[in-house]
Amino acid sequence: MFLVRTFNLKTATLRGQSCAFSSALRAKFEFYEVQQSRQYNIAKIQQGYYTRDAEGQVPLENVLSQKFKAMDKEVEMSAEGKQIGLDDFVAIQSGFPKQKYLPSLAAEDPIIEAITTKCGARKVLSFQLLDQRWNGNYVLRYTTSDGDLFVKLNHREDKSVFVAEAVGLTSLLRSEAVRAPKPFHVGEISKGGEDRQGSFLITEFLQLSPFGSMTSTNQRILGEQVAKLHSSKLLEDVHKGRFGFMVNNFHSRTPLDNTWTSTWTDFFTRRLTSQLKMLQKEQDWRPFFNVKNQSFIDLFSRVIEQIPRDFGKLTITPSLLHGDLWIGNAGATVDGPVLFDPACFFGHSEFDLAIMKIFGGFSDEFFNAYHKVLPLEDGYEQRERYYMLYNYLNQLNLFGDENVLVKCISVMKEILQEQ
C-alpha cells in the first residue's frame, strides 16, 4: 500500500516559478501537442499495434479517419507500439550537450529513494520508459513489490511545476466527481550540478485502455462526470466565491497567473491580455508575427472592450475546471474514464468546453450527457468564441503557426460581428 501525499489546497505555494516560466517561454517547439499525439497513435495503427477499440466493435482505423480526417496522414516522427528500454533511453538523450540524469535501480537514485522512503514501497523491481513528450517530459512505469507507479520526469523544470500539477490532481480528486491519478510525491533530481537538474512526479499507476475514452459508453459517463465536476460544491471553502487558483500553473507550457479575482470578467480579461503580451515578445519560431502589428492589436483591444457587454448579464459562479481538457488528457481504465495533466483553476464552466470543440474527440454522447446536468444558457455561442480565441492565441504563442494567426483574426471578427 502506497502512502498518499496530501497537498494542502488552502496553503499551497510555489517557489522558483519565475525561473521555470522564463525557460518555458524561451523554448522552441517542434510539434503541436495535438499533432504529435495524433501522429503517434496513427503510427501505432499502421504498425498493427491496435486493431479494435476497447469495446471490440469499431476498427480504430475508422475512428482515426473520422476524428483526424483533416490532418496530414504522413507520420514525421518515429513511434513504435512497444515499451522502450534503458538503451533506447540513453540513445534518446544522445543529443544533449551534456549527459543528463539517467534512471537506475541503485538505492541512491533519487526516484528509487523517493519510492522506497516516501511512497512506502519495499523494493523497486524494474522500470520502463513508456513515452517521451515534446515538452521534455519522460513518462515511466516503475514496478515495485507493492504494485506499479507512474513517474513523470523532466530534466529542466523546477519541481514547482510538478507541485502545481499535483495540487490540480488533488483538487480533481477532492471534487469527488472524476477519477484522476493520485499524486504521491514530487522530488528533485539533485540540488546541485548542471548534469543533475530537474524534477519528477510520482503518481498512482492506472492501466489505460487504447482509445478507451472515445467509446460511446465512456463518452456518456465522462460527460456526466465533467458536469458534476463543474457543479461540485465541495471546494467552496477553497475558492470562497473567487476566480483563480491556489497556485500558478501552466496551460501546456504557457505560464498562467491564477491570482484570485472577485469577478470572472476581470480574471478572463487578464488571461486574454496575457496572451497578447506574450505575442508582443519577439520569438524566433513565429517571425511572421510583427510585434508592432497595430491592426491586430486594435482588433484585440476592441474584443477586450466588448467583454463586459457579452458577459455582464450572466451570473457566473466559480467551477473547478480541468483547464486543458482536450481528448489527449482524457483516458479510461476498465472501470471508466480518467482525467490527467490538468491546468486547474476556478472559472466559468463553459471555458472547459471550448478546447474540446477545437481539437475534437468528444462526441454527441459527451455533450448530451453534460447538458442534461448543465443546460446551455443564452448567449453561449458568443461566449464560446471568446474561449476559442483564448485557445487559438495560446497555440499561436506556443507554436507560431501562421494559419492559427488567420484563425485568431477570424474569430475576433466574429465576436465583433464583422466580415
Short mmCIF file of C-alpha atoms in Angstrom, two decimals, residues 87-385:
data_model
loop_
_atom_site.label_atom_id
_atom_site.label_comp_id
_atom_site.label_asym_id
_atom_site.label_seq_id
_atom_site.Cartn_x
_atom_site.Cartn_y
_atom_site.Cartn_z
CA ASP A 87 19.38 1.53 -24.09
CA ASP A 88 16.75 3.50 -26.01
CA PHE A 89 16.55 6.00 -23.16
CA VAL A 90 20.31 6.60 -23.45
CA ALA A 91 20.04 6.94 -27.24
CA ILE A 92 17.23 9.48 -26.95
CA GLN A 93 19.41 11.69 -24.80
CA SER A 94 22.45 11.48 -27.09
CA GLY A 95 21.61 14.90 -28.49
CA PHE A 96 22.07 16.66 -25.16
CA PRO A 97 25.22 18.80 -24.96
CA LYS A 98 25.96 17.19 -21.60
CA GLN A 99 24.74 13.82 -20.41
CA LYS A 100 21.70 14.22 -18.18
CA TYR A 101 20.44 12.13 -15.31
CA LEU A 102 19.60 8.53 -16.23
CA PRO A 103 17.27 6.48 -14.01
CA SER A 104 18.68 3.37 -12.37
CA LEU A 105 17.73 0.80 -9.76
CA ALA A 106 20.51 1.93 -7.42
CA ALA A 107 19.35 2.66 -3.87
CA GLU A 108 20.78 6.19 -4.07
CA ASP A 109 18.87 7.01 -7.27
CA PRO A 110 16.54 9.94 -6.35
CA ILE A 111 13.42 8.31 -7.82
CA ILE A 112 14.17 4.94 -6.20
CA GLU A 113 14.86 6.65 -2.89
CA ALA A 114 11.57 8.54 -3.08
CA ILE A 115 9.57 5.42 -3.97
CA THR A 116 11.01 3.43 -1.07
CA THR A 117 11.12 6.16 1.58
CA LYS A 118 8.24 8.47 0.65
CA CYS A 119 5.79 6.15 -1.10
CA GLY A 120 6.20 3.12 1.13
CA ALA A 121 7.25 0.52 -1.45
CA ARG A 122 9.59 -2.12 -0.03
CA LYS A 123 11.55 -2.75 -3.24
CA VAL A 124 11.66 -1.47 -6.83
CA LEU A 125 11.90 -4.37 -9.25
CA SER A 126 12.13 -2.64 -12.65
CA PHE A 127 11.18 0.41 -14.67
CA GLN A 128 10.18 1.05 -18.28
CA LEU A 129 10.20 4.21 -20.36
CA LEU A 130 6.73 4.47 -21.87
CA ASP A 131 6.97 7.74 -23.79
CA GLN A 132 8.93 10.92 -24.43
CA ARG A 133 6.88 14.11 -24.81
CA TRP A 134 7.59 17.23 -26.85
CA ASN A 135 7.69 19.37 -23.69
CA GLY A 136 10.67 17.46 -22.28
CA ASN A 137 8.70 15.08 -20.05
CA TYR A 138 9.68 11.43 -19.86
CA VAL A 139 6.92 9.06 -18.81
CA LEU A 140 7.98 5.93 -16.91
CA ARG A 141 6.35 2.94 -15.25
CA TYR A 142 8.02 1.60 -12.11
CA THR A 143 7.21 -1.92 -10.92
CA THR A 144 7.61 -2.47 -7.18
CA SER A 145 6.97 -5.27 -4.72
CA ASP A 146 3.81 -3.38 -3.74
CA GLY A 147 2.44 -2.53 -7.19
CA ASP A 148 3.19 -0.21 -10.08
CA LEU A 149 3.76 3.55 -10.05
CA PHE A 150 3.69 6.23 -12.74
CA VAL A 151 6.57 8.73 -12.91
CA LYS A 152 6.92 11.91 -14.96
CA LEU A 153 10.50 13.17 -15.23
CA ASN A 154 11.75 16.46 -16.65
CA HIS A 155 15.44 17.42 -16.80
CA ARG A 156 14.83 21.18 -16.92
CA GLU A 157 11.78 22.14 -14.88
CA ASP A 158 11.82 23.27 -11.28
CA LYS A 159 9.80 20.98 -9.03
CA SER A 160 7.24 23.77 -8.51
CA VAL A 161 5.86 22.85 -11.95
CA PHE A 162 5.04 19.33 -10.75
CA VAL A 163 3.81 20.66 -7.39
CA ALA A 164 1.26 22.73 -9.31
CA GLU A 165 0.19 19.64 -11.25
CA ALA A 166 -0.13 17.64 -8.03
CA VAL A 167 -2.31 20.36 -6.50
CA GLY A 168 -4.50 20.20 -9.61
CA LEU A 169 -4.83 16.41 -9.41
CA THR A 170 -5.65 16.66 -5.70
CA SER A 171 -8.33 19.24 -6.47
CA LEU A 172 -9.93 17.00 -9.09
CA LEU A 173 -9.98 14.13 -6.59
CA ARG A 174 -11.45 16.31 -3.86
CA SER A 175 -14.37 17.22 -6.12
CA GLU A 176 -15.46 13.55 -5.92
CA ALA A 177 -16.69 13.96 -9.49
CA VAL A 178 -13.94 12.50 -11.69
CA ARG A 179 -11.16 9.96 -11.41
CA ALA A 180 -7.56 11.15 -11.65
CA PRO A 181 -4.19 9.63 -10.72
CA LYS A 182 -3.41 10.13 -7.01
CA PRO A 183 -0.21 12.17 -6.57
CA PHE A 184 2.21 10.59 -4.10
CA HIS A 185 5.40 12.65 -4.22
CA VAL A 186 7.22 15.49 -6.00
CA GLY A 187 11.01 15.39 -5.90
CA GLU A 188 14.19 16.87 -7.33
CA ILE A 189 16.85 15.02 -9.30
CA SER A 190 19.52 16.88 -7.37
CA LYS A 191 20.08 20.31 -5.88
CA GLY A 192 23.47 20.79 -7.46
CA GLY A 193 25.29 20.32 -10.72
CA GLU A 194 24.38 21.17 -14.30
CA ASP A 195 24.05 17.48 -15.16
CA ARG A 196 21.73 16.75 -12.21
CA GLN A 197 18.96 19.29 -12.65
CA GLY A 198 15.29 18.54 -12.98
CA SER A 199 12.35 17.13 -11.07
CA PHE A 200 9.84 14.31 -11.06
CA LEU A 201 6.28 13.49 -10.05
CA ILE A 202 5.19 10.09 -8.72
CA THR A 203 1.53 9.14 -9.01
CA GLU A 204 -0.75 6.16 -8.90
CA PHE A 205 -0.37 3.96 -12.00
CA LEU A 206 -3.60 3.48 -13.96
CA GLN A 207 -3.75 0.94 -16.79
CA LEU A 208 -5.44 2.83 -19.62
CA SER A 209 -7.27 1.12 -22.47
CA PRO A 210 -6.28 2.18 -26.02
CA PHE A 211 -8.68 4.94 -27.08
CA GLY A 212 -10.89 3.95 -24.14
CA SER A 213 -12.12 7.49 -23.53
CA MET A 214 -13.55 7.64 -27.07
CA THR A 215 -16.05 4.78 -26.74
CA SER A 216 -19.69 5.83 -26.63
CA THR A 217 -20.18 4.45 -23.12
CA ASN A 218 -17.21 6.30 -21.66
CA GLN A 219 -18.11 9.49 -23.54
CA ARG A 220 -21.52 9.49 -21.86
CA ILE A 221 -20.04 8.75 -18.44
CA LEU A 222 -17.35 11.40 -18.87
CA GLY A 223 -19.98 13.98 -19.86
CA GLU A 224 -21.87 13.28 -16.65
CA GLN A 225 -18.69 13.41 -14.59
CA VAL A 226 -17.37 16.69 -16.04
CA ALA A 227 -20.78 18.27 -15.45
CA LYS A 228 -20.61 17.03 -11.85
CA LEU A 229 -17.09 18.48 -11.57
CA HIS A 230 -18.30 21.87 -12.80
CA SER A 231 -21.23 21.88 -10.37
CA SER A 232 -19.43 20.42 -7.33
CA LYS A 233 -19.78 22.39 -4.08
CA LEU A 234 -17.05 20.50 -2.24
CA LEU A 235 -14.33 23.11 -2.84
CA GLU A 236 -16.31 26.21 -1.89
CA ASP A 237 -14.13 26.51 1.21
CA VAL A 238 -11.17 26.97 -1.13
CA HIS A 239 -12.44 29.42 -3.75
CA LYS A 240 -14.82 31.34 -1.44
CA GLY A 241 -16.65 32.76 -4.43
CA ARG A 242 -13.47 33.94 -6.14
CA PHE A 243 -11.92 33.11 -9.51
CA GLY A 244 -8.32 31.85 -9.70
CA PHE A 245 -6.39 29.08 -8.02
CA MET A 246 -4.13 28.35 -5.07
CA VAL A 247 -1.02 28.13 -7.28
CA ASN A 248 0.13 29.40 -10.64
CA ASN A 249 0.45 26.64 -13.21
CA PHE A 250 0.81 26.01 -16.94
CA HIS A 251 -1.51 25.51 -19.90
CA SER A 252 0.75 23.24 -21.90
CA ARG A 253 3.92 25.34 -21.47
CA THR A 254 2.21 28.70 -21.14
CA PRO A 255 2.65 30.22 -17.64
CA LEU A 256 -0.67 31.13 -16.02
CA ASP A 257 -1.32 33.85 -13.48
CA ASN A 258 -4.01 32.45 -11.17
CA THR A 259 -4.14 35.34 -8.71
CA TRP A 260 -7.60 35.46 -7.14
CA THR A 261 -10.14 37.95 -8.51
CA SER A 262 -13.69 38.67 -7.42
CA THR A 263 -15.25 38.57 -10.91
CA TRP A 264 -14.91 36.24 -13.89
CA THR A 265 -14.72 39.13 -16.37
CA ASP A 266 -11.66 40.52 -14.57
CA PHE A 267 -9.98 37.11 -14.43
CA PHE A 268 -10.69 36.20 -18.06
CA THR A 269 -9.68 39.65 -19.32
CA ARG A 270 -6.32 39.15 -17.62
CA ARG A 271 -5.97 35.71 -19.22
CA LEU A 272 -6.66 37.03 -22.71
CA THR A 273 -4.45 40.09 -22.27
CA SER A 274 -1.54 37.94 -21.09
CA GLN A 275 -1.66 36.07 -24.40
CA LEU A 276 -1.28 39.34 -26.33
CA LYS A 277 1.62 40.40 -24.12
CA MET A 278 3.43 37.16 -24.91
CA LEU A 279 2.74 37.63 -28.62
CA GLN A 280 4.37 41.05 -28.44
CA LYS A 281 7.65 39.47 -27.38
CA GLU A 282 9.83 38.53 -30.33
CA GLN A 283 10.28 34.78 -30.71
CA ASP A 284 12.29 33.06 -33.43
CA TRP A 285 9.64 30.36 -34.06
CA ARG A 286 6.98 32.88 -35.17
CA PRO A 287 8.89 35.50 -37.20
CA PHE A 288 5.81 36.19 -39.35
CA PHE A 289 4.09 37.97 -36.48
CA ASN A 290 5.16 41.58 -36.28
CA VAL A 291 5.18 42.59 -32.63
CA LYS A 292 4.04 46.03 -33.81
CA ASN A 293 1.12 44.63 -35.81
CA GLN A 294 -1.19 47.51 -34.98
CA SER A 295 -4.23 46.24 -36.87
CA PHE A 296 -4.17 43.00 -34.86
CA ILE A 297 -3.71 44.90 -31.59
CA ASP A 298 -6.56 47.27 -32.42
CA LEU A 299 -8.87 44.35 -33.21
CA PHE A 300 -7.87 42.62 -29.99
CA SER A 301 -8.44 45.80 -27.94
CA ARG A 302 -11.98 46.08 -29.27
CA VAL A 303 -12.65 42.47 -28.28
CA ILE A 304 -11.45 43.18 -24.74
CA GLU A 305 -13.68 46.25 -24.54
CA GLN A 306 -16.68 44.13 -25.51
CA ILE A 307 -16.25 41.51 -22.77
CA PRO A 308 -18.41 43.34 -20.18
CA ARG A 309 -21.28 43.58 -22.68
CA ASP A 310 -21.22 39.89 -23.61
CA PHE A 311 -20.67 38.56 -20.08
CA GLY A 312 -22.16 41.22 -17.83
CA LYS A 313 -25.75 39.95 -17.66
CA LEU A 314 -24.75 36.36 -16.82
CA THR A 315 -24.41 35.17 -13.23
CA ILE A 316 -21.19 33.12 -13.16
CA THR A 317 -20.17 31.12 -10.10
CA PRO A 318 -16.71 29.55 -9.77
CA SER A 319 -16.41 25.98 -11.05
CA LEU A 320 -13.33 23.80 -10.70
CA LEU A 321 -12.02 23.42 -14.26
CA HIS A 322 -9.57 20.92 -15.68
CA GLY A 323 -8.14 23.80 -17.71
CA ASP A 324 -6.68 21.80 -20.63
CA LEU A 325 -9.39 19.28 -21.39
CA TRP A 326 -8.57 18.11 -24.91
CA ILE A 327 -9.03 14.43 -25.71
CA GLY A 328 -5.33 13.68 -25.14
CA ASN A 329 -5.76 14.48 -21.44
CA ALA A 330 -8.61 12.00 -21.00
CA GLY A 331 -8.33 8.23 -20.85
CA ALA A 332 -10.16 5.24 -19.46
CA THR A 333 -9.45 2.11 -17.45
CA VAL A 334 -11.74 -0.92 -17.38
CA ASP A 335 -13.57 0.90 -14.59
CA GLY A 336 -14.31 4.07 -16.54
CA PRO A 337 -12.92 7.48 -17.58
CA VAL A 338 -9.83 9.16 -16.12
CA LEU A 339 -8.59 12.76 -16.41
CA PHE A 340 -4.93 13.79 -16.10
CA ASP A 341 -2.40 16.55 -16.96
CA PRO A 342 -4.63 19.33 -15.56
CA ALA A 343 -4.14 23.10 -15.57
CA CYS A 344 -6.79 23.61 -12.93
CA PHE A 345 -8.38 26.84 -11.79
CA PHE A 346 -11.78 28.07 -10.63
CA GLY A 347 -13.57 29.71 -13.53
CA HIS A 348 -16.59 29.67 -15.83
CA SER A 349 -17.73 26.13 -16.63
CA GLU A 350 -18.11 26.94 -20.34
CA PHE A 351 -14.36 27.60 -20.58
CA ASP A 352 -13.56 23.87 -20.41
CA LEU A 353 -15.88 23.06 -23.33
CA ALA A 354 -14.21 25.25 -25.97
CA ILE A 355 -10.96 23.30 -26.26
CA MET A 356 -12.99 20.10 -26.72
CA LYS A 357 -14.62 21.62 -29.80
CA ILE A 358 -11.31 22.85 -31.22
CA PHE A 359 -9.37 19.58 -31.09
CA GLY A 360 -12.25 17.12 -31.38
CA GLY A 361 -12.51 13.63 -29.92
CA PHE A 362 -15.59 14.38 -27.79
CA SER A 363 -18.82 13.05 -29.28
CA ASP A 364 -22.51 13.96 -29.06
CA GLU A 365 -22.79 11.37 -26.29
CA PHE A 366 -20.49 13.50 -24.15
CA PHE A 367 -22.24 16.83 -24.79
CA ASN A 368 -25.76 15.41 -24.49
CA ALA A 369 -24.90 13.88 -21.10
CA TYR A 370 -23.16 17.06 -19.96
CA HIS A 371 -26.01 19.37 -20.89
CA LYS A 372 -28.61 17.19 -19.20
CA VAL A 373 -26.91 18.27 -15.97
CA LEU A 374 -25.82 21.77 -17.01
CA PRO A 375 -28.06 23.10 -19.81
CA LEU A 376 -26.76 25.75 -22.21
CA GLU A 377 -27.51 29.34 -21.23
CA ASP A 378 -28.48 32.17 -23.55
CA GLY A 379 -25.55 33.72 -25.34
CA TYR A 380 -23.40 30.58 -25.16
CA GLU A 381 -22.33 30.71 -28.83
CA GLN A 382 -20.86 34.19 -28.43
CA ARG A 383 -19.05 33.35 -25.20
CA GLU A 384 -17.69 30.19 -26.83
CA ARG A 385 -15.96 32.37 -29.42
#
